[in-house]
Amino acid sequence: MKEFKQFINGKFIKSTSTDVIEILNPCTEEVLSLMPIGSVKDAELALEAAQASQHAWKSLTAIERAGYLHKMADVIRENRVFLAKTLAAEQAKVMGLAQVEIDVTADYFDYNAGWARRIEGEIIQSDRKKEHIFLHKAPIGVAVGILPWNFPFFVMARKIAPSLITGNTCIINPSSVAPNTVMAFAELIEKINIPTGVLNFVCGKGSIVGNALSKSPITGIISLTGSVGAGQKVMEAASLNITKVSLELGGKAPAIVCADANLDLAVKAVVDSRIIFSGQVCNCAERVYVEDSIYDQFMEKITKRFSDIKVEDAFSANNPDMSSLVSKDQLDKISEMVDYAKKEGAEVVVGGTRSSQFNKGYFYQPTLLTNVTQKMQIIQEEVFGPVLPVMKFSTLDEAIALSNDCEFGLTSSIYSENFNKVMHACEELEFGETYINREHFEAIQGFHAGWKKSGLGGADGKHGMEEYLQTKVVYAQYR
């Protein structure tokens, strides 16, 4: 059985902690690997290594740094099937989606490498004669990336690629639920001979390793993708040194379906947005508001779609739509939320219980709920599972108000053929992202950022890269 070590300063070393966590296959409950719980000392060693190597790393030209990112993309593509199988096994992510995550991650490294010649400053006219004002972009120093379990490999690249291309060194803290694919990558990058200390991987619990990395004065920026609670703890730890944080947290994405929508397109996009990775995606459609005049027609179509969803083992050759949830904790949480919704009066149209067709694993039926109200927990709190509540609305402004009535602000969507309605909604919806007549899923050249309790800062594209830069102003007088 695989037992991971820490990758610090270019070497795999044993953790100073002897305690381990068992990493399970969620479909079979088989133990796949052992991950060290990690220690404060492990975190300190990684911080010291990253700090010691940062000056030499930032002194390389950006195009030299880009070369290492291209090599990372190459090694991923060379091992794409192995990495996808590793990801599917530790997460119960269906193989098709697992392969997409691996392939897009390789693209992400190449995309960020392309910014090497586009990191620009400014020259500003001064109020004084014979003076120029130069704005330079500089790396922050040591970047810490704390990973989630739902898209661990892609989000790993979201932390590593922009931090390295901009001249920072990086420490990655993998999820304690799904570290296998990330640590497999750590083993593969030994082949590319990146300078020692530039990239480090420290396994361990967020409460120990993540906290130690977040509160260290060495850390220049902490980028976390996770729950609101985890984000609050990171902010608290970072406040000790006024360390910059970039947080992508939870979501409760609304989908608004207007009477003039292409109904087949809307139903497909909403279902695809709900069941991707068994609903365990921050930007998934979590609630649907349907205009009352088409409500019955919409429900007929979406009920059939939900009834036809294929749920099987992640490695099934039948190309299932979804598989097991990632853990027993997730299964218990979702079961409790649906049971509570029933007690509050929600009506189950499809599903509504744990799946009985599997002897092992953490399977929950795709679930469609109606007769829900705005104040119910199932409408207000993130489910993070294959559960979709549906409500009616009468006017677009009502639907927008219902959508905004939430503490989260990550993603949203609207389905309509009316340009004026769409533009009005885009202006009024209080979410970092709005999708028009398409599923909820971002592009690497966009900017993935939440409002309200969904986060601070953001990732992807030019603006995501700039999270890892700080500005230096130089006032230059001459004679």
Coordinates of C-alpha atoms in Angstrom, one line a residue:
M1 CA 0.0 0.0 0.0
K2 CA 1.2 3.5 -0.9
E3 CA 2.4 5.6 2.1
F4 CA 3.1 9.1 1.2
K5 CA 6.1 11.2 2.3
Q6 CA 6.4 15.0 2.3
F7 CA 8.1 16.6 -0.7
I8 CA 10.2 19.4 0.7
N9 CA 13.3 21.1 -0.8
G10 CA 13.4 18.7 -3.8
K11 CA 13.3 15.5 -1.7
F12 CA 10.7 13.1 -0.4
I13 CA 11.2 12.9 3.4
K14 CA 9.3 11.2 6.2
S15 CA 6.9 13.4 8.1
T16 CA 7.9 14.2 11.6
S17 CA 4.4 13.0 12.6
T18 CA 3.9 9.3 12.8
D19 CA 0.1 9.5 12.6
V20 CA -1.6 8.7 9.2
I21 CA -5.0 9.0 7.5
E22 CA -6.4 6.2 5.4
I23 CA -7.5 7.3 2.0
L24 CA -10.4 5.3 0.7
N25 CA -12.0 4.5 -2.6
P26 CA -15.5 5.9 -2.1
C27 CA -17.2 3.3 -4.3
T28 CA -15.7 0.2 -2.7
E29 CA -14.5 1.6 0.7
E30 CA -11.1 -0.1 0.0
V31 CA -8.0 1.6 1.5
L32 CA -5.9 3.0 -1.3
S33 CA -3.1 4.8 0.6
L34 CA -1.9 6.2 3.8
M35 CA -1.3 10.0 4.1
P36 CA 0.7 11.5 7.0
I37 CA -1.3 13.8 9.2
G38 CA 1.7 16.2 9.1
S39 CA 3.1 18.4 11.7
V40 CA 3.9 22.0 12.4
K41 CA 7.6 21.1 11.9
D42 CA 6.8 19.7 8.4
A43 CA 5.2 23.1 7.5
E44 CA 8.1 25.0 8.9
L45 CA 10.6 23.0 6.8
A46 CA 8.7 23.7 3.7
L47 CA 8.4 27.4 4.5
E48 CA 12.1 27.7 5.1
A49 CA 12.9 25.9 1.8
A50 CA 10.5 28.0 -0.2
Q51 CA 11.9 31.2 1.4
A52 CA 15.5 30.3 0.7
S53 CA 14.8 29.5 -3.0
Q54 CA 12.6 32.4 -3.8
H55 CA 15.2 35.1 -4.6
A56 CA 16.9 32.9 -7.1
W57 CA 13.6 31.8 -8.7
K58 CA 12.3 35.4 -9.1
S59 CA 15.7 36.3 -10.6
L60 CA 15.1 34.0 -13.5
T61 CA 13.5 35.5 -16.5
A62 CA 9.7 34.9 -16.8
I63 CA 10.3 32.9 -20.0
E64 CA 12.7 30.7 -18.1
R65 CA 10.1 30.1 -15.4
A66 CA 7.6 29.4 -18.2
G67 CA 9.8 26.6 -19.4
Y68 CA 9.2 24.6 -16.2
L69 CA 5.4 25.1 -16.5
H70 CA 5.5 23.7 -20.0
K71 CA 7.5 20.7 -18.7
M72 CA 4.8 20.2 -16.0
A73 CA 2.2 20.2 -18.8
D74 CA 4.2 17.6 -20.7
V75 CA 4.7 15.2 -17.8
I76 CA 0.9 15.3 -17.1
R77 CA 0.1 14.5 -20.8
E78 CA 2.6 11.7 -20.8
N79 CA 0.9 10.1 -17.7
R80 CA -2.7 11.3 -18.4
V81 CA -4.4 7.9 -18.2
F82 CA -2.5 6.9 -15.0
L83 CA -3.4 10.2 -13.4
A84 CA -7.1 9.9 -14.4
K85 CA -7.4 6.4 -13.0
T86 CA -5.7 7.6 -9.8
L87 CA -8.2 10.5 -9.6
A88 CA -11.2 8.3 -10.3
A89 CA -10.2 5.8 -7.7
E90 CA -9.7 8.2 -4.8
Q91 CA -12.8 10.4 -5.6
A92 CA -15.4 8.3 -7.3
K93 CA -15.2 10.7 -10.2
V94 CA -16.5 9.0 -13.3
M95 CA -13.6 8.3 -15.7
G96 CA -14.7 10.6 -18.4
L97 CA -14.7 13.6 -16.1
A98 CA -11.5 12.5 -14.4
Q99 CA -9.7 12.5 -17.7
V100 CA -11.1 15.9 -18.6
E101 CA -9.7 17.2 -15.3
I102 CA -6.3 15.8 -16.0
D103 CA -6.2 17.1 -19.6
V104 CA -7.5 20.6 -18.7
T105 CA -4.8 20.8 -15.9
A106 CA -2.1 20.3 -18.5
D107 CA -3.6 23.1 -20.6
Y108 CA -3.7 25.3 -17.5
F109 CA 0.0 25.0 -17.0
D110 CA 0.6 25.9 -20.7
Y111 CA -1.9 28.8 -20.5
N112 CA -0.2 30.4 -17.5
A113 CA 3.2 29.9 -19.1
G114 CA 1.9 32.0 -21.9
W115 CA 1.7 35.0 -19.6
A116 CA 5.5 35.1 -19.3
R117 CA 5.8 37.9 -21.9
R118 CA 2.6 39.6 -20.8
I119 CA 3.3 40.6 -17.2
E120 CA 3.4 44.4 -17.6
G121 CA 3.8 47.5 -15.6
E122 CA 3.0 51.1 -16.4
I123 CA 4.7 54.5 -17.0
I124 CA 2.6 57.3 -15.6
Q125 CA 2.9 61.0 -16.4
S126 CA 4.1 62.9 -13.3
D127 CA 2.9 66.3 -12.1
R128 CA 6.6 67.4 -11.9
K129 CA 8.8 68.2 -14.8
K130 CA 11.6 65.8 -15.7
E131 CA 10.1 63.0 -13.7
H132 CA 8.5 59.6 -14.6
I133 CA 6.4 57.4 -12.4
F134 CA 7.1 53.7 -13.0
L135 CA 4.7 51.0 -11.8
H136 CA 6.5 47.6 -11.5
K137 CA 4.9 44.3 -10.8
A138 CA 6.8 42.1 -8.4
P139 CA 6.2 38.7 -6.8
I140 CA 4.8 38.5 -3.3
G141 CA 7.3 35.9 -2.1
V142 CA 6.1 32.5 -0.8
A143 CA 2.6 31.3 -1.9
V144 CA 0.7 28.7 0.0
G145 CA -2.0 26.7 -1.8
I146 CA -4.6 24.8 0.3
L147 CA -6.5 22.4 -1.9
P148 CA -10.1 21.0 -1.8
W149 CA -11.1 17.4 -2.4
N150 CA -13.5 18.0 -5.3
F151 CA -11.1 19.1 -8.1
P152 CA -7.8 18.6 -6.4
F153 CA -5.6 18.2 -9.5
F154 CA -7.0 21.2 -11.4
V155 CA -7.1 23.4 -8.4
M156 CA -3.5 22.4 -7.6
A157 CA -2.6 23.9 -11.0
R158 CA -4.6 27.0 -10.1
K159 CA -2.3 27.5 -7.1
I160 CA 1.0 26.5 -8.6
A161 CA 1.0 27.9 -12.2
P162 CA 0.2 31.6 -11.5
S163 CA 2.4 31.7 -8.4
L164 CA 5.4 30.2 -10.2
I165 CA 5.2 32.2 -13.4
T166 CA 5.1 35.5 -11.4
G167 CA 8.2 34.6 -9.5
N168 CA 6.8 33.2 -6.2
T169 CA 7.8 29.9 -4.7
C170 CA 5.0 27.6 -3.7
I171 CA 3.8 25.2 -1.0
I172 CA 0.9 22.9 -1.6
N173 CA -1.2 21.4 1.2
P174 CA -3.3 18.6 -0.5
S175 CA -6.8 17.7 0.8
S176 CA -6.8 15.0 3.5
V177 CA -9.7 13.3 1.6
A178 CA -8.1 13.1 -1.9
P179 CA -4.3 13.6 -1.9
N180 CA -3.3 10.7 -4.2
T181 CA -3.3 12.3 -7.6
V182 CA -1.6 15.5 -6.3
M183 CA 1.1 13.5 -4.7
A184 CA 1.5 11.3 -7.8
F185 CA 2.2 14.6 -9.6
A186 CA 4.8 15.5 -7.0
E187 CA 6.6 12.2 -7.8
L188 CA 6.4 12.9 -11.5
I189 CA 7.9 16.4 -11.4
E190 CA 11.2 15.0 -10.0
K191 CA 11.9 14.4 -13.7
I192 CA 11.8 18.1 -14.7
N193 CA 14.5 19.2 -12.3
I194 CA 12.8 22.3 -11.0
P195 CA 15.2 24.2 -8.6
T196 CA 15.0 22.7 -5.1
G197 CA 12.6 24.5 -2.7
V198 CA 10.6 26.2 -5.4
L199 CA 7.7 23.8 -5.2
N200 CA 6.9 21.8 -2.1
F201 CA 4.0 19.4 -1.1
V202 CA 3.1 19.0 2.6
C203 CA 0.4 16.5 3.4
G204 CA -1.6 17.0 6.6
K205 CA -4.8 18.2 8.2
G206 CA -5.8 21.8 7.6
S207 CA -6.1 22.3 11.3
I208 CA -2.4 21.5 11.8
V209 CA -0.5 22.0 8.5
G210 CA -2.8 24.5 6.9
N211 CA -2.9 26.6 10.1
A212 CA 0.9 26.6 10.5
L213 CA 1.3 27.7 6.9
S214 CA -1.3 30.4 7.2
K215 CA 0.0 32.0 10.3
S216 CA 3.7 32.0 9.4
P217 CA 5.4 35.4 8.8
I218 CA 7.2 33.8 5.9
T219 CA 4.0 33.3 3.9
G220 CA 3.2 36.1 1.5
I221 CA -0.2 34.9 0.1
I222 CA -2.6 32.1 1.0
S223 CA -4.9 30.7 -1.6
L224 CA -7.6 28.4 -0.3
T225 CA -10.4 26.6 -2.1
G226 CA -12.8 25.1 0.4
S227 CA -15.7 25.7 2.8
V228 CA -16.7 29.0 4.4
G229 CA -15.5 27.7 7.7
A230 CA -12.1 26.8 6.4
G231 CA -11.9 30.3 4.8
Q232 CA -12.7 31.9 8.1
K233 CA -10.0 30.0 9.9
V234 CA -7.4 30.9 7.2
M235 CA -8.4 34.6 7.5
E236 CA -8.0 34.4 11.3
A237 CA -4.6 32.9 11.0
A238 CA -3.5 35.3 8.2
S239 CA -4.5 38.3 10.3
L240 CA -1.6 37.7 12.6
N241 CA 0.8 39.0 9.9
I242 CA -1.7 40.8 7.7
T243 CA -1.0 38.1 5.0
K244 CA -2.9 38.4 1.8
V245 CA -5.6 35.8 1.2
S246 CA -7.4 34.6 -1.9
L247 CA -10.4 32.5 -1.1
E248 CA -12.8 30.5 -3.3
L249 CA -15.5 29.2 -0.9
G250 CA -19.0 27.8 -1.1
G251 CA -21.9 28.5 -3.5
K252 CA -25.6 28.3 -3.7
A253 CA -26.0 29.0 -7.4
P254 CA -29.5 29.9 -8.7
A255 CA -30.7 29.1 -12.2
I256 CA -33.5 31.3 -13.6
V257 CA -35.7 29.7 -16.3
C258 CA -37.9 32.2 -18.1
A259 CA -41.0 31.4 -20.1
D260 CA -39.2 32.3 -23.4
A261 CA -36.3 30.0 -22.8
N262 CA -35.3 27.1 -25.0
L263 CA -36.7 24.6 -22.6
D264 CA -34.8 21.5 -23.8
L265 CA -31.5 23.5 -23.6
A266 CA -32.4 24.8 -20.1
V267 CA -33.3 21.4 -18.7
K268 CA -30.1 19.8 -20.1
A269 CA -27.9 22.6 -18.9
V270 CA -29.5 22.6 -15.4
V271 CA -29.2 18.9 -15.0
D272 CA -25.6 18.8 -16.3
S273 CA -24.8 21.6 -13.9
R274 CA -26.3 19.7 -10.9
I275 CA -25.0 16.2 -11.3
I276 CA -21.4 16.8 -12.5
F277 CA -19.2 15.0 -10.0
S278 CA -22.4 14.0 -8.1
G279 CA -23.2 17.6 -7.4
Q280 CA -20.0 18.2 -5.4
V281 CA -18.9 21.3 -7.3
C282 CA -19.0 24.9 -5.9
N283 CA -20.5 26.4 -9.0
C284 CA -23.1 23.7 -9.5
A285 CA -26.7 24.8 -10.0
E286 CA -28.1 24.4 -6.5
R287 CA -31.6 25.8 -6.9
V288 CA -33.9 26.5 -9.8
Y289 CA -36.5 29.3 -10.2
V290 CA -39.0 28.6 -13.1
E291 CA -41.5 31.0 -14.5
D292 CA -45.0 29.9 -13.5
S293 CA -46.4 29.7 -17.0
I294 CA -44.0 27.0 -18.0
Y295 CA -43.5 25.3 -14.6
D296 CA -45.5 22.1 -15.4
Q297 CA -43.8 21.7 -18.7
F298 CA -40.4 22.2 -17.2
M299 CA -41.1 19.7 -14.4
E300 CA -42.2 17.1 -16.8
K301 CA -39.0 17.4 -18.8
I302 CA -36.6 17.6 -15.8
T303 CA -38.3 14.7 -14.0
K304 CA -37.6 12.5 -17.0
R305 CA -34.0 13.6 -17.1
F306 CA -33.5 13.0 -13.4
S307 CA -35.2 9.5 -13.7
D308 CA -32.8 8.6 -16.5
I309 CA -29.6 9.6 -14.7
K310 CA -27.1 6.6 -14.6
V311 CA -25.4 6.0 -11.3
E312 CA -22.6 3.4 -11.3
D313 CA -19.1 2.7 -10.2
A314 CA -16.7 5.4 -11.4
F315 CA -14.8 2.9 -13.6
S316 CA -18.0 1.5 -15.2
A317 CA -17.7 1.0 -19.0
N318 CA -21.3 2.2 -19.3
N319 CA -20.1 5.9 -19.1
P320 CA -22.4 6.7 -16.1
D321 CA -23.6 10.3 -15.4
M322 CA -22.4 10.1 -11.7
S323 CA -21.1 7.8 -9.1
S324 CA -20.6 7.7 -5.3
L325 CA -20.2 10.7 -3.1
V326 CA -16.7 11.3 -1.9
S327 CA -17.1 10.2 1.7
K328 CA -19.5 8.9 4.4
D329 CA -19.5 12.4 5.9
Q330 CA -20.8 13.8 2.6
L331 CA -23.4 11.0 2.4
D332 CA -24.6 11.6 5.9
K333 CA -24.8 15.4 5.4
I334 CA -26.9 15.2 2.2
S335 CA -29.2 12.6 3.7
E336 CA -29.8 14.7 6.7
M337 CA -30.5 17.8 4.6
V338 CA -33.0 16.0 2.4
D339 CA -34.7 14.4 5.4
Y340 CA -35.0 17.8 7.0
A341 CA -36.5 19.3 3.8
K342 CA -39.1 16.6 3.8
K343 CA -40.0 17.5 7.4
E344 CA -40.3 21.1 6.3
G345 CA -42.8 20.1 3.6
A346 CA -40.7 19.5 0.5
E347 CA -42.1 16.9 -1.9
V348 CA -39.7 14.3 -3.4
V349 CA -40.3 13.9 -7.2
V350 CA -37.3 11.7 -7.8
G351 CA -34.9 10.0 -5.4
G352 CA -34.8 11.3 -1.9
T353 CA -32.9 8.5 -0.2
R354 CA -29.5 6.7 -0.1
S355 CA -29.1 4.3 -3.0
S356 CA -29.9 0.7 -2.2
Q357 CA -28.5 -0.9 -5.3
F358 CA -24.9 -0.9 -4.1
N359 CA -23.5 -3.1 -1.2
K360 CA -20.7 -0.7 -0.5
G361 CA -19.8 2.9 -1.2
Y362 CA -21.4 6.3 -0.5
F363 CA -24.1 6.5 -3.1
Y364 CA -27.1 8.8 -3.0
Q365 CA -29.9 8.9 -5.5
P366 CA -30.3 11.9 -7.8
T367 CA -33.0 13.9 -6.1
L368 CA -35.5 16.4 -7.4
L369 CA -37.6 18.4 -4.9
T370 CA -40.6 20.6 -5.3
N371 CA -43.0 22.4 -2.8
V372 CA -40.1 24.2 -1.3
T373 CA -40.0 27.7 0.0
Q374 CA -37.3 30.4 0.1
K375 CA -36.7 30.1 3.8
M376 CA -36.1 26.4 3.8
Q377 CA -32.6 25.1 4.6
I378 CA -32.4 23.3 1.3
I379 CA -32.8 26.6 -0.5
Q380 CA -30.5 28.7 1.7
E381 CA -27.6 26.3 2.5
E382 CA -25.1 24.6 0.2
V383 CA -26.1 21.0 -0.4
F384 CA -23.0 19.9 -2.4
G385 CA -24.7 16.8 -3.7
P386 CA -27.1 15.6 -6.4
V387 CA -30.1 17.3 -5.0
L388 CA -32.1 20.0 -6.8
P389 CA -35.0 22.1 -5.4
V390 CA -37.3 23.8 -7.8
M391 CA -39.5 26.9 -7.2
K392 CA -41.9 29.0 -9.2
F393 CA -41.7 32.8 -9.9
S394 CA -44.1 35.3 -11.6
T395 CA -41.8 38.1 -12.7
L396 CA -38.1 38.4 -13.5
D397 CA -37.5 40.9 -10.8
E398 CA -39.0 38.4 -8.3
A399 CA -36.7 35.7 -9.5
I400 CA -33.7 38.0 -9.2
A401 CA -34.7 39.0 -5.7
L402 CA -35.0 35.3 -4.7
S403 CA -31.7 34.5 -6.3
N404 CA -29.9 37.3 -4.4
D405 CA -31.6 36.3 -1.1
C406 CA -28.6 34.2 -0.1
E407 CA -25.3 34.6 1.8
F408 CA -23.3 33.1 -1.2
G409 CA -22.4 34.8 -4.4
L410 CA -20.3 32.5 -6.6
T411 CA -22.3 31.6 -9.8
S412 CA -25.7 32.0 -11.3
S413 CA -27.5 31.4 -14.6
I414 CA -30.4 32.6 -16.7
Y415 CA -32.2 30.9 -19.6
S416 CA -34.1 33.3 -21.9
E417 CA -34.2 34.2 -25.6
N418 CA -34.9 37.9 -24.7
F419 CA -31.8 40.0 -24.8
N420 CA -33.2 42.7 -22.6
K421 CA -34.2 40.3 -19.9
V422 CA -30.8 38.6 -20.0
M423 CA -28.9 41.9 -19.7
H424 CA -31.1 43.2 -16.9
A425 CA -30.5 40.0 -14.9
C426 CA -26.8 40.1 -15.5
E427 CA -26.7 43.6 -14.1
E428 CA -28.8 42.8 -11.0
L429 CA -27.6 39.3 -10.0
E430 CA -25.2 39.6 -7.1
F431 CA -22.8 36.8 -8.2
G432 CA -19.3 36.8 -9.4
E433 CA -20.3 34.8 -12.5
T434 CA -23.5 34.6 -14.6
Y435 CA -24.0 32.0 -17.3
I436 CA -26.4 32.7 -20.1
N437 CA -28.2 29.8 -21.8
R438 CA -25.4 27.3 -20.8
E439 CA -24.2 25.1 -18.0
H440 CA -22.4 26.4 -14.9
F441 CA -18.7 25.8 -15.7
E442 CA -15.9 28.4 -16.1
A443 CA -13.1 28.7 -18.6
I444 CA -9.4 29.0 -17.7
Q445 CA -9.1 32.4 -19.4
G446 CA -12.0 33.9 -17.5
F447 CA -12.0 35.0 -13.8
H448 CA -13.5 32.6 -11.3
A449 CA -14.4 34.8 -8.3
G450 CA -17.2 34.9 -5.7
W451 CA -19.0 37.7 -4.0
K452 CA -20.3 37.8 -0.4
K453 CA -19.4 34.6 1.6
S454 CA -18.2 32.9 -1.6
G455 CA -14.8 34.4 -1.3
L456 CA -12.2 37.0 -1.9
G457 CA -10.0 37.6 -4.9
G458 CA -10.2 34.9 -7.6
A459 CA -8.5 32.6 -10.0
D460 CA -7.9 32.1 -13.7
G461 CA -7.1 34.5 -16.5
K462 CA -5.1 37.7 -16.2
H463 CA -6.8 38.8 -13.0
G464 CA -6.1 35.4 -11.4
M465 CA -2.4 35.7 -12.2
E466 CA -2.3 39.2 -10.8
E467 CA -3.4 37.8 -7.4
Y468 CA 0.3 36.7 -7.0
L469 CA 1.8 40.1 -7.8
Q470 CA 2.3 43.3 -5.8
T471 CA 2.9 46.8 -7.2
K472 CA 6.1 48.8 -6.6
V473 CA 6.0 52.5 -7.5
V474 CA 9.3 54.2 -8.5
Y475 CA 9.5 58.0 -8.9
A476 CA 12.4 58.8 -11.2
Q477 CA 13.6 62.4 -11.6
Y478 CA 16.3 63.2 -14.1
R479 CA 18.2 66.3 -15.2

